[in-house]
């Protein structure tokens, strides 16, 4: 009895702490093996003695086994690199029937492990030497040796085996005892274990042991473990599409690019999503990125990483193997991530070349369990990567400082949407431009124009305040209309209104634009200053439409910043860098309220105390009924609203003018830097 080496390469993750930060990608050429037809077997080993207590040889066909593992995922059995079927024996449920088939001249094997690795794994293999095929019950020694040894007690029986020399196709059916029978050499197969599989492509020279597959050409598609533990005596695996994706990555209907406008080979991250060509109940997902750890795409109802359905391709830092996991990000500040009990994903191909991970996976659209979302629904698309190695044995390490995450700027149905989402020319840039234009139009220009109309009349009593007010409000109107158009162009169609905040932002925005267009038109038809009903115009223009336009606009800017930042930040704890624009804007609103309310009270009291002629105007009552001494201020040089013939007498600024100009300087000196900071943070998030 001799011992050989056997390596079971794998890539498994139980995601415990998936954090989203930056992204990147580029394509690695990955091809799907061409379908082959399996000719009739050229040799057949006769059935041998059944295990003790077993009365029935396996009677089911390989495709009827309850638990199936294959590569590529979803391949038809005859075309798979490796196909493994596991089920309890039909005559004695104390034994497992195991069917193994693969393109291999040496051996095919299945292993059971408690540690997500090939070390200390219970191995069952069909080994071929000089035309003879034998079943081996083996054991992989602990880490550091990478040796495989044949068990002293062989708890396996070979029922049938075949080998076709034309296409080097090896297949066999064996039976293995479920209960622990050889302490230290076997595992109890009624417990939760990871399932590994492997093959040796070249010929074996040792009949009694498994030689390492390390001498074979790189075959990343033939060695991998399951993503989660299974109790193989009771577990069944989910069906996945039988047709591998055939489209090129650029042909996927829905695409994610980062950075903006990159070509696939130059992108930090490229993700393509489309329905499977053979079964429209599944999504094909292509992921490619500059990452040594992992690349991932998630689907979320809340535009953040919590409660997100995640598909991840993870690289094993030891052997560069790629595996796919179906995972779930739960709600909560811990940001812990767990692999789904039911894996509704299948890996078709994966590769790590020149520092870039690429993979193609398939995921069920309608969930088969409570750990997934319905991908027919309108969801945000989240994408991320880890640029450094993922060295955490039991999960996915955070991308903090090792890549970034981002979220699509609007919801879409992953199963039905088309176009480019995420950080794209039509979304990221134009939506940021929309926000910047609205901040310039209202918090910056309109509020200064309103400040002049509210506080600067006595300081500019000859109509200058009105000229400033009118110019600023008209410029604000033009910029608002541009920003209003940008949001529709940026989203390439109707704005998505799913979610209360999105819907409120859209409705309020439409109302604001309507008000802002109405107010200057209303001003064109105002009555003369000395008309006894002029107060009605003043109230409607300034204190109804004007006041509510400003109030709603500032509130809607806060809503917009909330929508912009919520997908990039946590909802728990102190503000993160991604939330800073919103908090700065809220601080500015507080400052705005203090200035407007405090200024109105101060100047009203000051005017009355000093018995200035404009005391009535400076009071709250004066905001509604215009002071006669200020009547001409509402006229422009071209207007013919004159109280007297000839050139009117120039009025003298009020005694509190220095205080008013001082308030204006403070207002501008604080407002402009704060708002410019918000604009910069929106432009460069």
XYZ file of C-alpha atoms in Angstrom:
685
model
C 0.000 0.000 0.000
C 1.498 3.284 -1.087
C 0.510 6.881 -0.565
C 0.293 9.593 -3.163
C -0.577 13.272 -3.307
C -4.000 14.606 -4.099
C -5.022 18.259 -4.207
C -8.658 19.297 -4.094
C -8.667 22.886 -5.233
C -11.570 24.980 -4.143
C -12.921 28.436 -3.636
C -15.483 28.687 -0.868
C -16.752 31.575 1.180
C -19.090 32.077 4.039
C -19.483 35.831 3.740
C -19.293 37.373 7.191
C -18.453 40.997 6.571
C -19.055 42.254 3.101
C -18.583 46.051 2.952
C -19.082 47.989 -0.286
C -16.689 50.676 -1.326
C -14.937 51.147 -4.798
C -15.016 49.169 -8.005
C -12.934 48.155 -11.006
C -12.707 45.575 -13.840
C -11.287 44.167 -17.136
C -12.018 41.095 -19.163
C -10.171 37.851 -18.991
C -10.848 35.574 -21.881
C -12.980 32.709 -20.668
C -14.514 30.133 -22.928
C -17.054 27.410 -22.371
C -15.939 23.946 -23.508
C -17.522 22.892 -26.749
C -20.227 20.211 -26.320
C -19.042 16.717 -26.987
C -20.942 13.514 -27.551
C -19.943 10.617 -25.345
C -19.452 7.442 -27.420
C -20.390 4.050 -25.998
C -17.908 2.820 -23.358
C -15.051 0.699 -24.604
C -14.524 -1.162 -21.313
C -16.920 -2.132 -18.581
C -16.013 -3.553 -15.180
C -18.558 -6.067 -13.913
C -20.528 -5.414 -10.717
C -18.797 -6.688 -7.590
C -19.940 -7.540 -4.088
C -22.358 -5.060 -2.548
C -21.648 -3.412 0.813
C -22.752 -5.368 3.834
C -26.468 -4.899 4.387
C -27.057 -3.439 0.925
C -29.455 -5.466 -1.150
C -29.994 -3.232 -4.157
C -27.531 -1.900 -6.699
C -28.190 1.684 -7.878
C -31.105 1.683 -10.320
C -31.603 5.391 -10.936
C -30.026 7.183 -13.869
C -27.230 9.663 -13.039
C -29.469 12.658 -13.817
C -32.004 11.459 -11.214
C -29.656 11.704 -8.237
C -30.973 14.121 -5.626
C -27.684 15.919 -4.972
C -25.723 16.990 -8.068
C -22.474 18.906 -8.490
C -21.049 19.686 -11.924
C -18.704 21.883 -13.837
C -19.476 24.003 -15.685
C -22.616 24.611 -13.634
C -25.681 23.771 -15.660
C -23.841 21.608 -18.179
C -25.521 18.550 -19.577
C -23.923 15.485 -18.032
C -22.176 14.222 -21.171
C -20.599 17.646 -21.724
C -19.468 18.385 -18.166
C -15.827 18.457 -17.179
C -16.952 16.805 -13.944
C -20.379 15.490 -12.942
C -21.127 14.140 -9.446
C -24.450 12.614 -8.342
C -25.137 11.602 -4.720
C -28.196 9.894 -3.230
C -29.043 7.294 -0.588
C -29.032 3.701 -1.761
C -32.466 2.552 -2.877
C -32.237 -0.653 -0.857
C -30.345 0.472 2.255
C -30.410 4.066 3.472
C -27.268 3.401 5.491
C -25.244 3.774 2.292
C -24.719 6.534 -0.270
C -24.727 5.831 -3.998
C -22.196 8.088 -5.715
C -22.010 8.544 -9.479
C -18.854 10.208 -10.882
C -18.120 11.117 -14.476
C -15.532 13.393 -16.073
C -13.075 14.031 -18.820
C -10.086 12.409 -17.132
C -7.570 9.711 -18.055
C -6.414 9.322 -14.437
C -9.200 9.648 -11.865
C -12.326 11.493 -10.789
C -13.075 12.017 -7.113
C -15.481 13.512 -4.606
C -14.486 14.625 -1.117
C -16.275 15.560 2.100
C -14.687 18.151 4.390
C -15.393 20.041 7.603
C -12.875 22.773 6.890
C -13.670 24.007 3.375
C -10.351 22.643 2.190
C -8.832 19.469 0.807
C -6.979 18.830 4.065
C -8.501 16.229 6.423
C -11.077 15.363 3.768
C -12.823 12.009 3.331
C -12.281 11.068 -0.331
C -14.004 8.635 -2.694
C -12.370 8.185 -6.103
C -12.435 6.068 -9.213
C -8.807 5.555 -10.243
C -7.766 4.160 -13.658
C -4.382 2.503 -14.275
C -3.533 0.372 -17.337
C -7.201 0.025 -18.267
C -8.291 -1.121 -14.804
C -10.644 1.037 -12.730
C -10.835 0.658 -8.959
C -12.788 2.519 -6.265
C -10.641 4.027 -3.514
C -11.760 5.124 -0.061
C -9.066 7.642 0.855
C -8.129 10.322 3.347
C -6.329 13.624 2.801
C -3.823 14.215 5.557
C -3.801 17.517 7.509
C -2.451 20.779 6.134
C 1.219 20.948 5.236
C 1.591 17.484 3.749
C -0.957 17.527 0.903
C -0.723 13.730 0.865
C -3.563 11.323 0.249
C -3.622 7.844 1.730
C -5.794 4.820 1.126
C -7.971 3.941 4.157
C -7.151 0.772 6.026
C -10.843 -0.073 6.002
C -12.336 0.337 2.539
C -15.955 1.417 3.047
C -16.683 1.706 -0.696
C -17.862 -0.714 -3.361
C -17.576 -0.239 -7.122
C -20.758 -1.173 -9.003
C -20.023 -0.093 -12.573
C -17.266 1.753 -14.376
C -16.397 2.712 -17.936
C -13.714 4.516 -19.849
C -13.799 5.791 -23.416
C -10.381 6.316 -24.922
C -11.739 8.442 -27.755
C -12.683 11.354 -25.552
C -10.937 10.254 -22.288
C -14.280 9.983 -20.526
C -14.217 8.176 -17.177
C -17.394 7.240 -15.251
C -18.256 4.996 -12.303
C -20.878 4.241 -9.669
C -19.824 3.403 -6.111
C -21.476 2.966 -2.747
C -20.087 4.299 0.558
C -21.181 3.773 4.140
C -22.822 6.876 5.678
C -22.049 6.224 9.354
C -18.515 6.585 10.673
C -16.795 3.216 10.375
C -13.101 3.989 10.318
C -12.136 6.469 13.034
C -9.570 8.956 11.734
C -10.091 7.831 8.127
C -13.751 8.640 7.460
C -16.320 11.301 8.322
C -19.932 10.821 9.335
C -21.770 11.644 6.126
C -25.017 12.295 7.983
C -23.529 15.584 9.255
C -23.147 18.942 7.485
C -20.063 18.827 5.278
C -18.592 20.680 2.339
C -18.580 18.713 -0.912
C -15.403 18.866 -3.041
C -14.714 17.364 -6.430
C -11.625 16.953 -8.619
C -10.095 15.004 -11.504
C -6.696 14.005 -12.851
C -6.549 14.609 -16.573
C -3.370 12.633 -17.288
C -2.866 8.892 -16.794
C -2.368 7.485 -13.277
C 0.485 5.099 -12.567
C -0.513 4.015 -9.058
C -3.575 1.831 -8.748
C -3.784 1.907 -4.965
C -3.447 5.661 -4.354
C -4.381 8.972 -5.955
C -1.550 10.840 -7.579
C -1.681 14.609 -7.435
C -3.343 16.498 -10.254
C -0.668 19.185 -9.871
C 1.194 17.826 -12.902
C -1.798 18.545 -15.072
C -2.242 21.685 -17.118
C -4.037 24.445 -15.235
C -7.668 23.372 -15.102
C -9.461 25.884 -12.867
C -12.804 24.477 -13.976
C -12.269 21.016 -12.476
C -11.496 21.511 -8.801
C -13.862 23.237 -6.402
C -15.931 22.705 -3.243
C -19.512 23.595 -2.480
C -20.150 27.099 -1.146
C -22.056 25.831 1.891
C -22.228 22.707 3.993
C -24.684 20.009 2.974
C -26.094 16.971 4.682
C -25.804 14.894 1.555
C -28.132 12.203 2.902
C -31.054 14.648 2.775
C -29.951 17.646 0.683
C -30.915 18.334 -2.891
C -29.312 20.896 -5.160
C -31.199 23.590 -7.074
C -31.631 23.252 -10.778
C -29.685 25.714 -12.897
C -29.874 26.453 -16.612
C -28.626 23.761 -18.936
C -27.380 26.237 -21.543
C -24.185 28.111 -20.776
C -24.106 31.820 -21.749
C -23.114 32.253 -25.375
C -23.180 36.052 -25.758
C -20.118 38.264 -25.501
C -19.923 40.424 -22.339
C -20.604 43.603 -24.335
C -23.814 42.070 -25.657
C -25.487 41.744 -22.252
C -28.652 43.814 -22.131
C -27.928 45.553 -18.806
C -24.361 46.720 -18.164
C -22.473 48.403 -15.329
C -19.265 50.291 -16.055
C -16.826 51.958 -13.697
C -15.337 54.446 -14.192
C -17.710 56.379 -16.382
C -17.566 55.630 -20.074
C -14.746 53.083 -19.882
C -14.298 50.320 -22.420
C -14.550 46.853 -20.890
C -10.820 46.094 -21.026
C -10.043 49.406 -19.295
C -12.817 49.389 -16.685
C -12.124 48.957 -13.014
C -15.348 46.972 -13.003
C -17.562 45.629 -15.760
C -20.799 43.754 -15.055
C -23.241 42.399 -17.632
C -26.723 41.081 -16.785
C -29.156 39.344 -19.126
C -31.632 36.477 -19.108
C -30.224 33.039 -19.836
C -30.457 32.154 -23.519
C -31.868 28.703 -22.814
C -34.071 29.378 -19.768
C -35.610 32.807 -19.123
C -36.160 31.832 -15.492
C -32.485 32.563 -14.824
C -30.162 35.558 -15.126
C -26.704 35.248 -16.630
C -24.303 37.582 -14.809
C -20.847 38.395 -16.126
C -18.418 40.054 -13.690
C -14.907 41.259 -14.398
C -12.651 43.518 -12.386
C -9.182 44.443 -11.274
C -9.324 42.591 -7.981
C -7.301 39.950 -6.186
C -9.982 39.162 -3.611
C -13.479 39.251 -5.079
C -15.956 41.034 -7.315
C -19.632 41.179 -6.467
C -22.990 42.457 -7.599
C -25.950 42.927 -5.266
C -29.637 43.685 -5.637
C -31.309 45.851 -3.006
C -34.726 47.348 -2.336
C -33.291 50.123 -0.171
C -30.368 51.492 -2.200
C -27.817 50.353 0.359
C -25.929 47.214 1.297
C -28.414 46.126 3.965
C -31.003 43.523 2.982
C -29.191 42.979 -0.302
C -29.184 39.786 -2.367
C -25.531 39.313 -3.345
C -23.722 37.255 -5.990
C -19.953 37.084 -5.461
C -17.051 35.601 -7.392
C -14.199 34.951 -4.955
C -10.609 34.080 -5.741
C -8.747 31.577 -3.594
C -5.414 33.257 -2.879
C -3.657 29.875 -2.717
C -4.499 28.424 -6.116
C -6.299 31.259 -7.992
C -9.483 29.195 -8.216
C -12.742 31.139 -8.655
C -16.014 30.171 -6.988
C -19.451 31.780 -6.979
C -21.616 32.266 -3.887
C -25.209 33.262 -3.395
C -25.235 35.409 -0.271
C -27.398 37.787 1.757
C -26.528 41.036 3.525
C -28.785 41.344 6.585
C -30.079 44.585 8.106
C -27.986 46.113 10.847
C -24.876 48.095 11.684
C -22.641 45.015 11.847
C -22.656 44.671 8.061
C -22.188 40.925 8.388
C -22.900 38.802 5.350
C -23.858 35.122 5.223
C -23.958 32.560 2.440
C -27.463 31.353 1.583
C -28.475 27.907 2.723
C -29.890 27.279 -0.747
C -27.455 28.249 -3.487
C -29.501 29.624 -6.373
C -26.385 30.366 -8.431
C -24.218 28.302 -10.737
C -20.688 29.078 -11.929
C -20.160 28.542 -15.650
C -16.585 29.745 -15.846
C -14.086 31.784 -13.868
C -10.522 32.992 -14.234
C -7.827 35.105 -12.590
C -5.370 36.527 -15.120
C -3.091 39.571 -14.870
C -4.613 40.685 -11.599
C -8.183 40.563 -12.903
C -11.049 38.327 -11.797
C -13.661 37.357 -14.343
C -16.551 34.931 -14.063
C -19.911 34.049 -15.547
C -22.639 32.846 -13.225
C -26.348 32.141 -13.474
C -28.912 33.044 -10.809
C -32.559 32.153 -10.434
C -34.857 35.167 -11.068
C -37.830 34.086 -8.943
C -36.438 33.109 -5.527
C -36.779 29.576 -4.255
C -36.207 30.646 -0.648
C -36.521 33.620 1.724
C -32.828 34.490 1.392
C -33.211 35.948 -2.101
C -35.103 38.803 -3.739
C -37.347 38.565 -6.782
C -35.185 39.909 -9.598
C -38.296 40.683 -11.630
C -38.926 43.538 -9.175
C -37.504 47.036 -9.449
C -34.271 47.017 -7.458
C -31.089 49.004 -7.031
C -27.937 47.351 -8.389
C -24.922 47.445 -6.056
C -21.434 46.504 -7.201
C -18.093 46.190 -5.422
C -14.672 44.571 -5.373
C -11.764 43.807 -3.080
C -8.436 44.624 -4.716
C -6.281 42.860 -2.092
C -6.193 39.125 -1.471
C -9.097 37.582 0.385
C -7.210 35.686 3.083
C -10.097 35.136 5.479
C -10.658 31.385 5.603
C -14.256 31.607 6.761
C -15.639 34.475 4.742
C -15.189 37.508 2.537
C -12.980 40.274 3.864
C -14.051 43.901 3.752
C -13.091 46.016 0.781
C -12.291 48.972 3.078
C -9.247 50.600 1.525
C -9.175 47.844 -1.076
C -11.611 48.926 -3.734
C -14.962 50.650 -3.573
C -18.670 50.135 -3.861
C -21.350 52.059 -5.662
C -25.029 51.766 -6.412
C -27.122 52.430 -9.483
C -28.720 55.855 -9.505
C -32.203 54.463 -10.012
C -34.099 51.250 -9.612
C -34.529 48.868 -12.494
C -35.641 45.296 -12.946
C -32.469 43.203 -13.391
C -34.500 40.668 -15.356
C -36.053 43.189 -17.759
C -33.924 46.348 -17.906
C -31.533 47.342 -20.613
C -28.884 49.997 -21.072
C -26.043 51.125 -18.858
C -26.527 51.651 -15.130
C -24.358 52.631 -12.206
C -21.514 55.078 -12.722
C -22.291 55.732 -16.375
C -22.392 58.732 -18.682
C -26.188 58.714 -18.699
C -26.639 58.400 -14.969
C -23.785 59.357 -12.694
C -22.574 62.507 -14.415
C -25.947 63.896 -15.446
C -27.619 63.156 -12.128
C -24.781 64.873 -10.297
C -25.145 67.776 -12.708
C -28.876 67.900 -11.913
C -28.115 68.207 -8.208
C -25.417 70.837 -8.743
C -27.692 72.969 -10.940
C -30.498 72.838 -8.381
C -28.168 73.836 -5.533
C -26.918 76.802 -7.575
C -30.444 77.797 -8.620
C -32.103 77.787 -5.195
C -29.846 77.728 -2.124
C -27.314 80.003 -3.828
C -29.074 82.390 -6.261
C -32.738 82.395 -5.281
C -32.116 82.821 -1.555
C -29.840 85.814 -2.202
C -32.503 87.309 -4.467
C -35.093 86.783 -1.727
C -32.706 88.303 0.824
C -32.573 91.519 -1.238
C -36.355 91.658 -1.525
C -36.793 91.020 2.197
C -34.073 93.101 3.842
C -32.394 95.444 1.355
C -35.257 97.760 0.284
C -34.469 100.427 2.882
C -30.751 100.232 2.065
C -31.435 100.487 -1.700
C -34.561 102.694 -1.723
C -34.396 103.760 -5.383
C -35.249 100.409 -6.953
C -31.746 98.896 -7.064
C -32.845 96.042 -4.806
C -35.495 95.117 -7.340
C -33.020 94.956 -10.222
C -30.803 92.581 -8.245
C -33.812 90.524 -7.165
C -35.172 90.242 -10.695
C -31.843 89.287 -12.307
C -31.061 86.632 -9.708
C -34.537 85.086 -9.873
C -34.520 84.929 -13.696
C -31.079 83.284 -13.722
C -32.346 80.876 -11.076
C -35.325 80.030 -13.293
C -33.100 79.229 -16.292
C -30.754 77.036 -14.235
C -33.714 75.256 -12.627
C -35.148 74.396 -16.050
C -31.780 73.046 -17.201
C -31.465 70.896 -14.074
C -35.057 69.725 -14.498
C -34.288 68.523 -18.029
C -31.015 66.868 -16.996
C -32.688 64.413 -14.640
C -34.869 63.010 -17.408
C -31.988 62.886 -19.883
C -29.732 61.335 -17.253
C -32.128 58.501 -16.545
C -32.948 58.032 -20.232
C -36.693 58.100 -19.653
C -39.266 58.589 -16.910
C -37.856 59.041 -13.435
C -38.250 55.957 -11.288
C -40.711 56.738 -8.493
C -40.405 53.573 -6.438
C -39.939 54.452 -2.781
C -41.589 57.265 -0.832
C -38.589 59.597 -0.940
C -38.130 59.240 -4.703
C -41.822 59.890 -5.327
C -41.901 62.912 -2.997
C -38.762 64.360 -4.614
C -40.274 64.096 -8.080
C -43.687 65.578 -7.177
C -42.231 68.467 -5.173
C -39.790 69.196 -7.989
C -42.608 69.515 -10.519
C -44.546 71.839 -8.180
C -41.472 74.041 -7.656
C -40.854 74.399 -11.389
C -44.512 75.286 -11.938
C -44.374 77.929 -9.177
C -41.126 79.392 -10.479
C -42.512 79.771 -14.002
C -45.782 81.245 -12.714
C -44.275 83.947 -10.496
C -42.476 86.049 -13.146
C -45.485 85.746 -15.462
C -47.697 86.987 -12.621
C -45.327 89.938 -12.101
C -45.838 91.057 -15.703
C -49.507 91.680 -14.984
C -49.170 93.340 -11.581
C -51.199 96.466 -10.879
C -49.667 99.882 -10.200
C -48.075 100.546 -6.821
C -50.763 102.999 -5.793
C -53.594 100.593 -6.592
C -55.600 99.798 -3.478
C -55.472 96.087 -4.366
C -51.698 96.001 -4.856
C -51.387 94.193 -1.519
C -53.045 91.165 -3.109
C -50.242 90.884 -5.666
C -47.627 91.362 -2.954
C -49.136 88.588 -0.867
C -49.560 86.119 -3.757
C -46.215 86.891 -5.411
C -44.028 87.049 -2.335
C -45.753 85.353 0.553
C -47.626 82.538 -1.119
C -45.849 81.470 -4.306
C -42.476 82.952 -3.392
C -42.371 81.698 0.193
C -43.592 78.197 -0.601
C -41.338 77.914 -3.658
C -38.318 78.656 -1.523
C -39.421 76.390 1.331
C -40.223 73.453 -0.942
C -37.043 73.961 -2.983
C -34.764 73.824 0.040
C -36.639 70.805 1.391
C -36.376 69.076 -1.987
C -32.656 69.776 -2.222
C -32.294 67.992 1.129
C -34.375 65.096 -0.223
C -32.180 64.940 -3.312
C -28.985 64.877 -1.252
C -30.511 62.170 0.926
C -31.269 60.048 -2.148
C -27.775 60.731 -3.482
C -25.975 59.736 -0.277
C -28.154 57.009 1.221
C -26.788 54.264 -1.033
C -23.215 55.146 -0.127
C -23.467 55.301 3.638
C -24.636 53.547 6.746
C -27.871 54.518 8.429
C -26.274 53.950 11.821
C -23.789 55.918 13.856
C -22.151 59.287 13.117
C -22.081 60.782 9.604
C -19.742 58.970 7.248
C -17.798 60.878 4.569
C -20.540 60.006 2.092
C -23.179 61.677 4.283
C -21.255 64.909 4.772
C -22.951 66.802 1.865
C -26.370 66.214 3.417
C -25.269 67.250 6.902
C -23.530 70.380 5.627
C -26.684 71.323 3.754
C -28.837 70.756 6.837
C -26.466 72.991 8.815
C -26.844 75.647 6.126
C -30.655 75.436 6.342
C -30.430 76.024 10.099
C -28.249 79.066 9.417
C -30.741 80.251 6.785
C -33.653 80.063 9.223
C -31.689 81.947 11.883
C -30.813 84.740 9.468
C -34.309 85.143 8.005
C -36.261 84.938 11.244
C -33.697 86.786 13.331
C -33.234 89.471 10.677
C -36.973 90.057 10.283
C -37.439 90.476 14.026
C -34.336 92.607 14.537
C -34.929 95.082 11.712
C -38.628 95.414 12.482
C -37.939 96.203 16.118
C -35.029 98.475 15.240
C -37.066 100.482 12.728
C -39.932 100.970 15.125
C -37.679 101.851 18.061
C -35.853 104.471 16.036
C -39.172 105.706 14.551
C -37.999 105.357 10.965
C -40.553 106.108 8.262
C -40.331 102.556 6.965
C -41.284 100.997 10.301
C -44.474 99.704 8.759
C -42.603 98.120 5.883
C -40.113 96.485 8.193
C -42.806 94.882 10.253
C -44.688 91.719 9.405
C -47.681 93.871 8.457
C -45.479 95.731 6.009
C -44.663 92.504 4.140
C -48.308 92.334 3.091
C -49.313 95.977 2.734
C -46.566 97.835 0.921
C -45.382 101.076 2.462
C -46.221 104.022 0.204
C -42.748 105.431 0.631
C -41.358 102.320 -1.007
C -43.924 102.115 -3.824
C -41.559 103.065 -6.627
C -39.136 100.348 -5.667
C -41.217 97.793 -7.497
C -40.820 99.653 -10.791
C -38.111 99.129 -13.337
C -36.567 101.963 -15.367
C -38.729 101.071 -18.350
C -41.975 100.973 -16.406
C -44.423 103.862 -16.597
C -45.688 103.346 -13.076
C -44.862 106.858 -11.884
C -46.518 108.569 -8.988
C -45.446 111.999 -10.260
C -44.495 113.499 -13.558
C -40.819 113.753 -14.340
C -37.835 112.187 -12.662
C -38.618 111.061 -9.118
C -36.577 112.396 -6.258
C -33.721 110.134 -5.157
C -34.363 108.646 -1.737
C -31.822 108.390 1.046
C -30.928 104.949 2.428
C -32.268 104.186 5.872
C -30.207 104.743 9.016
C -29.907 100.986 9.540
C -28.383 100.458 6.075
C -24.913 99.642 7.451
C -26.493 96.956 9.612
C -28.349 95.544 6.602
C -25.218 95.461 4.483
C -23.368 93.853 7.382
C -26.048 91.168 7.617
C -25.749 90.600 3.867
C -21.965 90.203 4.064
C -22.306 87.696 6.911
C -25.028 85.848 5.032
C -23.013 85.563 1.826
C -19.750 84.907 3.663
C -21.214 81.881 5.410
C -23.611 80.605 2.735
C -21.323 80.627 -0.288
C -18.485 78.499 1.219
C -20.941 75.983 2.693
C -22.857 75.601 -0.555
C -19.690 75.429 -2.653
C -18.489 72.632 -0.359
C -21.732 70.737 -0.975
C -21.393 71.257 -4.732
C -17.812 69.953 -4.739
C -18.791 66.876 -2.715
C -21.663 66.130 -5.091
C -19.442 66.609 -8.133
C -16.706 64.346 -6.721
C -18.416 61.804 -4.454
